[in-house]
Short mmCIF file of C-alpha atoms and ligand atoms in Angstrom, two decimals:
data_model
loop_
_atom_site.label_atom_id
_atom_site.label_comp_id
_atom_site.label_asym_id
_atom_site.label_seq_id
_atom_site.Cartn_x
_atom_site.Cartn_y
_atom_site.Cartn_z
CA UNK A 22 -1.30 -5.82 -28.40
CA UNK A 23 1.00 -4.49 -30.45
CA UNK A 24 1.04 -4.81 -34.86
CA UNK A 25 5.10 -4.10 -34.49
CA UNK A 26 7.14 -6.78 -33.95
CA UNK A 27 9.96 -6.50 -31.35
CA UNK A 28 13.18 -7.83 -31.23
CA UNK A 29 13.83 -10.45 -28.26
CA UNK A 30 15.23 -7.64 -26.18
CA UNK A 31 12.02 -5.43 -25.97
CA UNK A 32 8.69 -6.64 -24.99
CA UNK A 33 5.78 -4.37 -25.18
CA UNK A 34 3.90 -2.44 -22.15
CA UNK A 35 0.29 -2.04 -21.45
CA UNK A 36 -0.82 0.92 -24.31
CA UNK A 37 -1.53 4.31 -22.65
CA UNK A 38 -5.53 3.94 -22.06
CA UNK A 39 -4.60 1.18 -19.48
CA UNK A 40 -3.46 4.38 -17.64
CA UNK A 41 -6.10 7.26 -18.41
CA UNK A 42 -9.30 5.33 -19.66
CA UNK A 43 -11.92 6.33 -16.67
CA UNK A 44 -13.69 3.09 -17.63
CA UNK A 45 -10.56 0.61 -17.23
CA UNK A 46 -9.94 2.83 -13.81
CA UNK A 47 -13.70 1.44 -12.53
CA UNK A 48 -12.72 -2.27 -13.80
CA UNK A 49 -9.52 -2.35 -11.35
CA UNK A 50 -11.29 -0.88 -8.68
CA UNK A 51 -14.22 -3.50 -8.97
CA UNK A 52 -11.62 -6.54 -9.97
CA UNK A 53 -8.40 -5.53 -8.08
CA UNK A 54 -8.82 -3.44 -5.18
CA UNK A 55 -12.59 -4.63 -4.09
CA UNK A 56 -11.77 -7.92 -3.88
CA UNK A 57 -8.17 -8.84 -3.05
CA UNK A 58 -6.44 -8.12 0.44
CA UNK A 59 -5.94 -4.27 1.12
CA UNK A 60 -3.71 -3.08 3.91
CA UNK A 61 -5.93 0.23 5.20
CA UNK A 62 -4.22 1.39 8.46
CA UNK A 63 -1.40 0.76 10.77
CA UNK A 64 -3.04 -1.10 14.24
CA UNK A 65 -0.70 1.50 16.14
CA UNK A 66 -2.47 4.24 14.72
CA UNK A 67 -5.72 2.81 16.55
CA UNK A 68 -4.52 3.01 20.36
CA UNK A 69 -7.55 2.75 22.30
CA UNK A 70 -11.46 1.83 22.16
CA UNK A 71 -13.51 4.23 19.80
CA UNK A 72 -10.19 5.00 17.99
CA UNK A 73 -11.17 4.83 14.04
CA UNK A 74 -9.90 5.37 11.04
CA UNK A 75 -11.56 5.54 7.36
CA UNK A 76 -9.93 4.25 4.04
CA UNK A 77 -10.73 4.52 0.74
CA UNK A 78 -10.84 1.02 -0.41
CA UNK A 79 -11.40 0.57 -4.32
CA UNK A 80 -15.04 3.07 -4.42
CA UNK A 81 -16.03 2.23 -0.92
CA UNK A 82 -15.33 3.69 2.28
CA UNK A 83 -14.12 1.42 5.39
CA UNK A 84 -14.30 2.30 8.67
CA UNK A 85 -11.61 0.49 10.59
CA UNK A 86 -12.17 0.22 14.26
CA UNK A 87 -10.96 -0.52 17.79
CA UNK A 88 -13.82 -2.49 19.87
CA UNK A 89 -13.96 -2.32 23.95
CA UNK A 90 -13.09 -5.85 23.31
CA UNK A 91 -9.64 -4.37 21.91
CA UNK A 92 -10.06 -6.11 18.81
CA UNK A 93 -9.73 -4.38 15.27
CA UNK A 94 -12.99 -4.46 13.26
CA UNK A 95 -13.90 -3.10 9.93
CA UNK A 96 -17.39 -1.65 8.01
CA UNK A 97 -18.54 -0.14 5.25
CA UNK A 98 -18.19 3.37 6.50
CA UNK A 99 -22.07 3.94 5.48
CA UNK A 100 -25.53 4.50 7.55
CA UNK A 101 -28.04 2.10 7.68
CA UNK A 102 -30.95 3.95 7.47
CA UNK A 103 -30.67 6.57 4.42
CA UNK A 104 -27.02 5.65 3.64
CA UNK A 105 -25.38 9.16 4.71
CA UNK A 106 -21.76 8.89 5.39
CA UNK A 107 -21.11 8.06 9.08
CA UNK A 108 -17.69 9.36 9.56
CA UNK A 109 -16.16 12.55 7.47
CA UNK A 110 -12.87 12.56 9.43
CA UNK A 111 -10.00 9.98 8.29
CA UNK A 112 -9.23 9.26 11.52
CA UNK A 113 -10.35 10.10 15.17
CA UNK A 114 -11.54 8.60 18.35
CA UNK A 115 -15.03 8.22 19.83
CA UNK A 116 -16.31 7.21 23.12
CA UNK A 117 -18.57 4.57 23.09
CA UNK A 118 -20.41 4.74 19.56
CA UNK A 119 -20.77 6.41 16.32
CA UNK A 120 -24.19 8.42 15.65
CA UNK A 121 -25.14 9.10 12.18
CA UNK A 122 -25.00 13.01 11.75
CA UNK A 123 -28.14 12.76 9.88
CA UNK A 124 -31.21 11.30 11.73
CA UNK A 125 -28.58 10.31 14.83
CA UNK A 126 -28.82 6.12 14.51
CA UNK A 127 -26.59 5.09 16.98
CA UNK A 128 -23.86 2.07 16.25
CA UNK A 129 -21.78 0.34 18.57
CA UNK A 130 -17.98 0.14 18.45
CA UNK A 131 -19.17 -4.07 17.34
CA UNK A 132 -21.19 -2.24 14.31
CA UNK A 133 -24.35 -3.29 16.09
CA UNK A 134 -27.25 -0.58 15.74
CA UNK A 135 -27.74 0.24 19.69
CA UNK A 136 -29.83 3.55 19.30
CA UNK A 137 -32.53 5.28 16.73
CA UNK A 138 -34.96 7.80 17.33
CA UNK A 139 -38.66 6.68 17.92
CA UNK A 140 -37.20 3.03 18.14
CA UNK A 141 -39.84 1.86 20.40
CA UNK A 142 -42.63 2.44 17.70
CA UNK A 143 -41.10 0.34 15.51
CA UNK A 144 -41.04 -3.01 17.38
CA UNK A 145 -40.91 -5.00 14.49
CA UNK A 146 -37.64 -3.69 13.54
CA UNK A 147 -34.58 -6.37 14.06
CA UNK A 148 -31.94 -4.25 15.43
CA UNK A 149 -29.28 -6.90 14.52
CA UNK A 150 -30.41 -6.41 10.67
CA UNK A 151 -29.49 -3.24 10.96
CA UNK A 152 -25.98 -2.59 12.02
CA UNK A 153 -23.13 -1.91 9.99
CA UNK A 154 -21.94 -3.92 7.08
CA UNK A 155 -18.83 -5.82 8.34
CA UNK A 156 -15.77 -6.47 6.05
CA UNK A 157 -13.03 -8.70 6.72
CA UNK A 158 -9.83 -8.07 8.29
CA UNK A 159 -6.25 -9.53 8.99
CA UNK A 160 -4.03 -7.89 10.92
CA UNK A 161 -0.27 -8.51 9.95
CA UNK A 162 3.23 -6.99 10.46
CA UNK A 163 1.26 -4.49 12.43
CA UNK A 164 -0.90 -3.06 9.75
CA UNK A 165 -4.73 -3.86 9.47
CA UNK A 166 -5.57 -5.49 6.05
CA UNK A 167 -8.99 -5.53 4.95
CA UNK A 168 -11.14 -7.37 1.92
CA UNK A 169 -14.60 -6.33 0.88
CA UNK A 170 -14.90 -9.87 -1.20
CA UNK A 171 -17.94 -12.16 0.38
CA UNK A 172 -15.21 -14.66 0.18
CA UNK A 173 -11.91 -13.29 0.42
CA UNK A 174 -9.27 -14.92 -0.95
CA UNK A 175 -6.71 -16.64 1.03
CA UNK A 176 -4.59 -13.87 3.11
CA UNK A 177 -1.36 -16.63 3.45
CA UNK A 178 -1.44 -17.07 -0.59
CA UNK A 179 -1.88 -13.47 -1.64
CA UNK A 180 -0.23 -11.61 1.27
CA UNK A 181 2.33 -13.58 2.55
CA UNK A 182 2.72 -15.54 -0.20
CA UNK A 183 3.96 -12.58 -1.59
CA UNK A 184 6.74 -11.38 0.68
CA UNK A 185 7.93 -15.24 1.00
CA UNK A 186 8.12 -15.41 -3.20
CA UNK A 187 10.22 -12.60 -3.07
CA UNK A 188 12.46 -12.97 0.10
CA UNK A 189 12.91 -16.73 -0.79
CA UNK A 190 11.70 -18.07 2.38
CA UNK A 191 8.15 -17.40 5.11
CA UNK A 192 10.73 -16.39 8.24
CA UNK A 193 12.66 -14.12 6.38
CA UNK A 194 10.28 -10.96 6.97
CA UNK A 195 9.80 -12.21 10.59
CA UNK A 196 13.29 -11.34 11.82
CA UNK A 197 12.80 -7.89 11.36
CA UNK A 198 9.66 -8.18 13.81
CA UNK A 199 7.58 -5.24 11.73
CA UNK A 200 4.77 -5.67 13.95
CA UNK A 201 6.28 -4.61 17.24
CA UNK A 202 7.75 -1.74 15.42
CA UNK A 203 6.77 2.01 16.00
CA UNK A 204 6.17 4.63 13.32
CA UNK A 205 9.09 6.99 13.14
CA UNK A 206 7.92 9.04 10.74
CA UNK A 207 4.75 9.08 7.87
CA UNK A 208 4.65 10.93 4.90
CA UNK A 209 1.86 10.91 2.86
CA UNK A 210 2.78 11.84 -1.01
CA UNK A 211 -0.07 13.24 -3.22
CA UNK A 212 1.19 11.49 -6.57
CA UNK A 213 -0.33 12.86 -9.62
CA UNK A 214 -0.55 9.54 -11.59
CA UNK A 215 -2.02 6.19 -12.04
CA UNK A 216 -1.25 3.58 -9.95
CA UNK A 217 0.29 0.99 -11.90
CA UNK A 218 2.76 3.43 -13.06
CA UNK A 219 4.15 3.67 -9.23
CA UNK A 220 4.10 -0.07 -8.83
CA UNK A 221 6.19 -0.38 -12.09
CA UNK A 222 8.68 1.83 -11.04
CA UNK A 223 8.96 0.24 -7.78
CA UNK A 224 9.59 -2.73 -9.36
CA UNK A 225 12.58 -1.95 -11.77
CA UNK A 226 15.64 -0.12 -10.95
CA UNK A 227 16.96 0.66 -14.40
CA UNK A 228 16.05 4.43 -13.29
CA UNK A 229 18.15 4.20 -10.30
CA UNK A 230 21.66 5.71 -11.81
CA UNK A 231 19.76 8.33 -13.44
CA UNK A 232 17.31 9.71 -10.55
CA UNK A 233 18.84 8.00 -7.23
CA UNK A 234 22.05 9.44 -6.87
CA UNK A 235 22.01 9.23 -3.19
CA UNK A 236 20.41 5.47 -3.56
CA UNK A 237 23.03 4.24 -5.68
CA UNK A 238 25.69 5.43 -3.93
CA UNK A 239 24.76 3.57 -0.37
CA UNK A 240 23.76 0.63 -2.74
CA UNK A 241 26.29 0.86 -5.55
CA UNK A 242 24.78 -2.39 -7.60
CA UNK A 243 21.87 -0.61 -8.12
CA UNK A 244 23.62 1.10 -10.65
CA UNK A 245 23.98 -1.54 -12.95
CA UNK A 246 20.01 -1.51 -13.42
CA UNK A 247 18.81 -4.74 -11.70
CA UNK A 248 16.67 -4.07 -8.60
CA UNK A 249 16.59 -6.39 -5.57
CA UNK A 250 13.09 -7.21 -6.69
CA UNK A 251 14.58 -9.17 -9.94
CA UNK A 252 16.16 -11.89 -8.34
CA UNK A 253 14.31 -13.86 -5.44
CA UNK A 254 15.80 -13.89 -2.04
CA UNK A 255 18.20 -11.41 -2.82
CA UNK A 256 19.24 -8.34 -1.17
CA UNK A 257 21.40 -5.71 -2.54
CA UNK A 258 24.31 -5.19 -0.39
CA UNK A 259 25.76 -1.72 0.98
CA UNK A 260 28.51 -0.56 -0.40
CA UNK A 261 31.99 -0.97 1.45
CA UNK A 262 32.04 2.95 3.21
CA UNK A 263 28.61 3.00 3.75
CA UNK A 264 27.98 2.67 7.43
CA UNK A 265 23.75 2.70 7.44
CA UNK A 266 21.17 2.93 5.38
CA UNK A 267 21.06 7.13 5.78
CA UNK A 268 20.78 10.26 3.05
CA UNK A 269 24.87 10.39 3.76
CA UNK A 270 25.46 7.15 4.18
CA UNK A 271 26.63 7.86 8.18
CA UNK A 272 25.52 5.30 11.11
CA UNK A 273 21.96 4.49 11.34
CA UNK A 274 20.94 2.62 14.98
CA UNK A 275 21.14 -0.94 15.60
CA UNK A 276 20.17 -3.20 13.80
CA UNK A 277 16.44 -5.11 14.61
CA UNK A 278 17.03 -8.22 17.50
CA UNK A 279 16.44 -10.46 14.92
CA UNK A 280 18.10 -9.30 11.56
CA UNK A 281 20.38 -12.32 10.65
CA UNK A 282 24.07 -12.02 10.18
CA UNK A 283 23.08 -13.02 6.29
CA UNK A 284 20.62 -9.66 6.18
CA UNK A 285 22.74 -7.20 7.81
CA UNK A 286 24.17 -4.77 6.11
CA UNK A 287 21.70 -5.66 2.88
CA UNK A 288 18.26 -3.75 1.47
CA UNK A 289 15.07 -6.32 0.49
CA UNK A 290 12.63 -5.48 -0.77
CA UNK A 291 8.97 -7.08 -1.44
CA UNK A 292 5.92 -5.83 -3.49
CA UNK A 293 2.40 -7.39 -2.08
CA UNK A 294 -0.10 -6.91 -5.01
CA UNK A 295 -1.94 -4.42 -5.37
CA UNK A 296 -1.00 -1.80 -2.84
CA UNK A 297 1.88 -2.41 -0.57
CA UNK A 298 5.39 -1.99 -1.08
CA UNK A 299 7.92 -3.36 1.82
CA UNK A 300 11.15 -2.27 1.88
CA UNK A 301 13.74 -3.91 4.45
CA UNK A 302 17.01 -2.56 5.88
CA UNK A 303 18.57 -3.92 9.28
CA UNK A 304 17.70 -0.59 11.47
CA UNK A 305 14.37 0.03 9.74
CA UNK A 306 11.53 -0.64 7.34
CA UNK A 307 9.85 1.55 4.60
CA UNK A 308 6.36 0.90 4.29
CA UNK A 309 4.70 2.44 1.81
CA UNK A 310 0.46 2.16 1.19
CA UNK A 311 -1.22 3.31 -1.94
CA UNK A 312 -4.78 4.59 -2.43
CA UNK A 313 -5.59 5.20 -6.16
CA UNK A 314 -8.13 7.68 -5.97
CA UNK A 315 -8.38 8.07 -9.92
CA UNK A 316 -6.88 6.79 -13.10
CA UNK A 317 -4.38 9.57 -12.55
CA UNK A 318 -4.11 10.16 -8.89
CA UNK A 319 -2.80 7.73 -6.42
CA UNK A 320 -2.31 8.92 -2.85
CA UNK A 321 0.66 7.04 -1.06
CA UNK A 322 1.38 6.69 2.45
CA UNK A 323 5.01 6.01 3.79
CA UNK A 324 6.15 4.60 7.14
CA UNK A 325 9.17 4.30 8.21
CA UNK A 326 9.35 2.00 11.11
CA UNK A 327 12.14 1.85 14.05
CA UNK A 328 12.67 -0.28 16.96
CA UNK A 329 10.26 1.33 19.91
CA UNK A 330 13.60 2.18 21.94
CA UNK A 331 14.38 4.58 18.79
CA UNK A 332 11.73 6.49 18.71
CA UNK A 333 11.03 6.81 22.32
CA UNK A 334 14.55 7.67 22.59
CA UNK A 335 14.15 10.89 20.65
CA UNK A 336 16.98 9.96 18.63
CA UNK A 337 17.24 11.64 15.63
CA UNK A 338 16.06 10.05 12.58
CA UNK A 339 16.25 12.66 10.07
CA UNK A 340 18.68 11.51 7.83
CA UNK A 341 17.54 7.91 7.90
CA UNK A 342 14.06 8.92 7.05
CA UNK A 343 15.63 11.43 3.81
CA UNK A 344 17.36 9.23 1.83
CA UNK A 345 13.99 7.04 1.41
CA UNK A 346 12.06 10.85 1.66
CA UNK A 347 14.35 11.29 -1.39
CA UNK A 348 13.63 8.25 -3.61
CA UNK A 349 9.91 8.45 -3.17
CA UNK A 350 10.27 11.91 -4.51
CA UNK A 351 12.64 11.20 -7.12
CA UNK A 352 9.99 8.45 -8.25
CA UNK A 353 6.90 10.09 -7.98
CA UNK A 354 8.63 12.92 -9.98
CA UNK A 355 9.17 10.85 -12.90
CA UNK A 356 5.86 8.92 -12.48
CA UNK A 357 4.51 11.82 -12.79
CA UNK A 358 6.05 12.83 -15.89
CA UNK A 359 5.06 9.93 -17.25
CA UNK A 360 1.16 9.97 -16.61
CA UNK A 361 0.49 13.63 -18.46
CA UNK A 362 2.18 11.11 -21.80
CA UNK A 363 -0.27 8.01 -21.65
CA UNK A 364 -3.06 10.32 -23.44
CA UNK A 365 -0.63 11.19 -26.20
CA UNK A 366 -0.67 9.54 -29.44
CA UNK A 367 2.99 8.73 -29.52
CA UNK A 368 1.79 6.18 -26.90
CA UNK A 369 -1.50 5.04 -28.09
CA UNK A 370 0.62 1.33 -28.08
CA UNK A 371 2.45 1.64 -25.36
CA UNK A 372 5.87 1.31 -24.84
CA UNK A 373 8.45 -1.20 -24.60
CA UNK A 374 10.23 -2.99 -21.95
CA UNK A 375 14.24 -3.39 -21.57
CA UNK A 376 15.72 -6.86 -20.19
CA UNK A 377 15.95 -5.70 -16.52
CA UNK A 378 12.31 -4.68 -16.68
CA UNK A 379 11.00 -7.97 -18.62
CA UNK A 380 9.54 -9.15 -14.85
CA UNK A 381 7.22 -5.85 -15.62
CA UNK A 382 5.27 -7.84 -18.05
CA UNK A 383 3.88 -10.52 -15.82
CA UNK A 384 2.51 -7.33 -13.73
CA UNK A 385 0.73 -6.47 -16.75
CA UNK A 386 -0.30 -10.12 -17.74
CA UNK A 387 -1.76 -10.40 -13.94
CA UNK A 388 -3.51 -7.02 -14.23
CA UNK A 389 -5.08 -7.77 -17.83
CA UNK A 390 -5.82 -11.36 -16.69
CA UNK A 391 -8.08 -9.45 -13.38
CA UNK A 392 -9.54 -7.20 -15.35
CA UNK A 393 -9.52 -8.21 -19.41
CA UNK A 394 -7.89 -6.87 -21.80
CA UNK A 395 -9.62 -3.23 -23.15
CA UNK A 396 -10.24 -2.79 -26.96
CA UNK A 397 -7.74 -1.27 -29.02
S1 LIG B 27 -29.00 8.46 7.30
FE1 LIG B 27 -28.08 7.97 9.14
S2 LIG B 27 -29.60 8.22 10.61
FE2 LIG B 27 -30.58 8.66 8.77
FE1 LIG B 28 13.11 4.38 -7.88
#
């Protein structure tokens, strides 16, 4: 990649095009997010029959959907008959079917074509050829997943697989119960730069001293530069006058039924390729989705989760929800400051990677592996 050699400390990053070029952009969308597993909605957020939402997964849009039958289902958000878009709105609820704005063909919450004008002078036409394209979809931890492969991978390798690699063991992420969880609060962050650069700093936390003050003080090892995501099974600990995971440190709520004495008091945390990053404390869970929308613009939503008593409860969750409100900030910020740099010349190579950021460089290695490696 790179004609200078490094010493053993330093090992190279992906050079800046991997972060502008409009061309390596369209591989990852075709490669990455078009064919793995790709968490689109929360399940809560779809209450009753006819409630929808739309996501933009890789270049296509998907319509995720609640059925009479109460199940979640998921199509290309497209018409049938001259391809107009069938919903506009990201999310919304309708009462029996969708009808195309355009020539009104009708579709069932099932995505079966149930209406179209003139239909009975054209008898030869198979109505079940002609509803919506389906896509796949999981539902897990409360959030529906979707995959637009023909044959999607395996969601227990690639999605679980994931959290269990990280937190050491498949029932560790069940104890906090995320799927009977209710959405505190969501903040969706407008982040202008490219998405790798987010996952990157999600994964290392030799930034935390510098931009995390509040961070580093409720989880003092964080200081020293080695995230919770660099060892396996481990979670960073609070630090001895911290009382919760809050913006002040003061008493969260109580901690989830099934937290483990082992997990209280601690902060996991769990990246599932490409999109998701889960973060775990005993009173609550950050769960953040990304939607790269461009090679420089990656739109990320944030959850934070509480037990339904909290949030029915009216309790107030402000400063829980601000010290996490903070970091994402604090690390978009400096994404951000990063992406405007990838076009300059000074990083035509790339950059280099410190010890505590080595793990980095199998991210890269899995991304160039998905999509090739670009030209110099
Ligand atoms: S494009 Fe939808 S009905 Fe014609
Ligand atoms: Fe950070």
């Amino acid at each position: 990649m790179t004609a200078v050699s490094l010493p053993p400390s330093l090992i190279p990053t992906l050079p800046g095009r991997y972060y502008t070029d409009p061309e390596i952009f369209a591989r990852e969308q075709s490669r990455i997010f078009e064919t793995m597993w790709f968490c689109a909605a929360r399940s809560s957020d779809l209450p009753n029959p006819g409630s929808f939402r739309s996501a933009r997964v890789g270049r296509e849009s998907v319509l995720v959907v609640r059925g009479r039958d109460g199940a979640l289902r998921a199509f290309l958000n497209i018409c049938r008959h001259r391809g107009a878009t069938l919903c506009t709105q990201e999310s919304g609820e309708v009462k029996r079917a969708f009808q195309c704005m355009y020539h009104a063909w009708t579709y069932g919450l099932d995505g079966k074509l149930i209406a179209a004008p003139n239909l009975t002078k054209m008898p030869d036409l198979d109505r079940t050829e002609y509803g919506l394209v389906r896509v796949h979809l999981r539902e897990w931890l409360g959030y529906a997943w979707v995959c637009l492969a023909d044959e999607p991978p395996s969601f227990e390798t690639d999605v679980m697989g994931a959290v269990t690699e990280r937190l050491g063991t498949a029932t560790a992420v069940d104890a906090y119960g995320i799927e009977g969880l209710s959405v505190g609060k969501r903040i969706t962050y407008d982040v202008r730069a490219n998405w790798k650069l987010i996952v990157e700093n999600f994964m290392e936390c030799y930034h935390c001293a510098t931009i995390h003050p509040e961070l580093t003080e409720v989880l003092p090892e964080f200081a020293g530069g080695y995230a919770a995501q660099y060892y396996v099974g481990h979670g960073a600990e609070f630090g001895e006058e911290i009382n919760g995971f809050t913006v002040d440190g003061s008493e969260g709520f109580a901690k989830l039924p099934g937290v483990t004495d082992e997990q209280d008091r601690r902060y996991y945390a769990a990246t599932i390729k490409p999109q998701v990053f889960l973060n775990l404390v005993p009173d609550h869970i950050i769960f953040h989705r990304m939607y790269p929308l461009a090679a420089d613009r990656t739109v990320v939503e944030c959850d934070w989760l509480y037990s339904a008593d909290v949030v029915a409860s009216d309790r107030d969750i402000s400063r829980s929800v601000e010290l996490f409100h903070r970091v994402n900030l604090q690390d978009f910020e400096a994404c951000e400051r990063c992406q405007p740099s990838m076009s300059s010349r000074a990083y035509a190579r790339g950059g280099v990677l410190v010890p505590s950021e080595h793990h980095i460089g199998a991210f890269h290695d899995w991304v160039t592996d998905r999509i090739g490696r670009a030209e110099q």
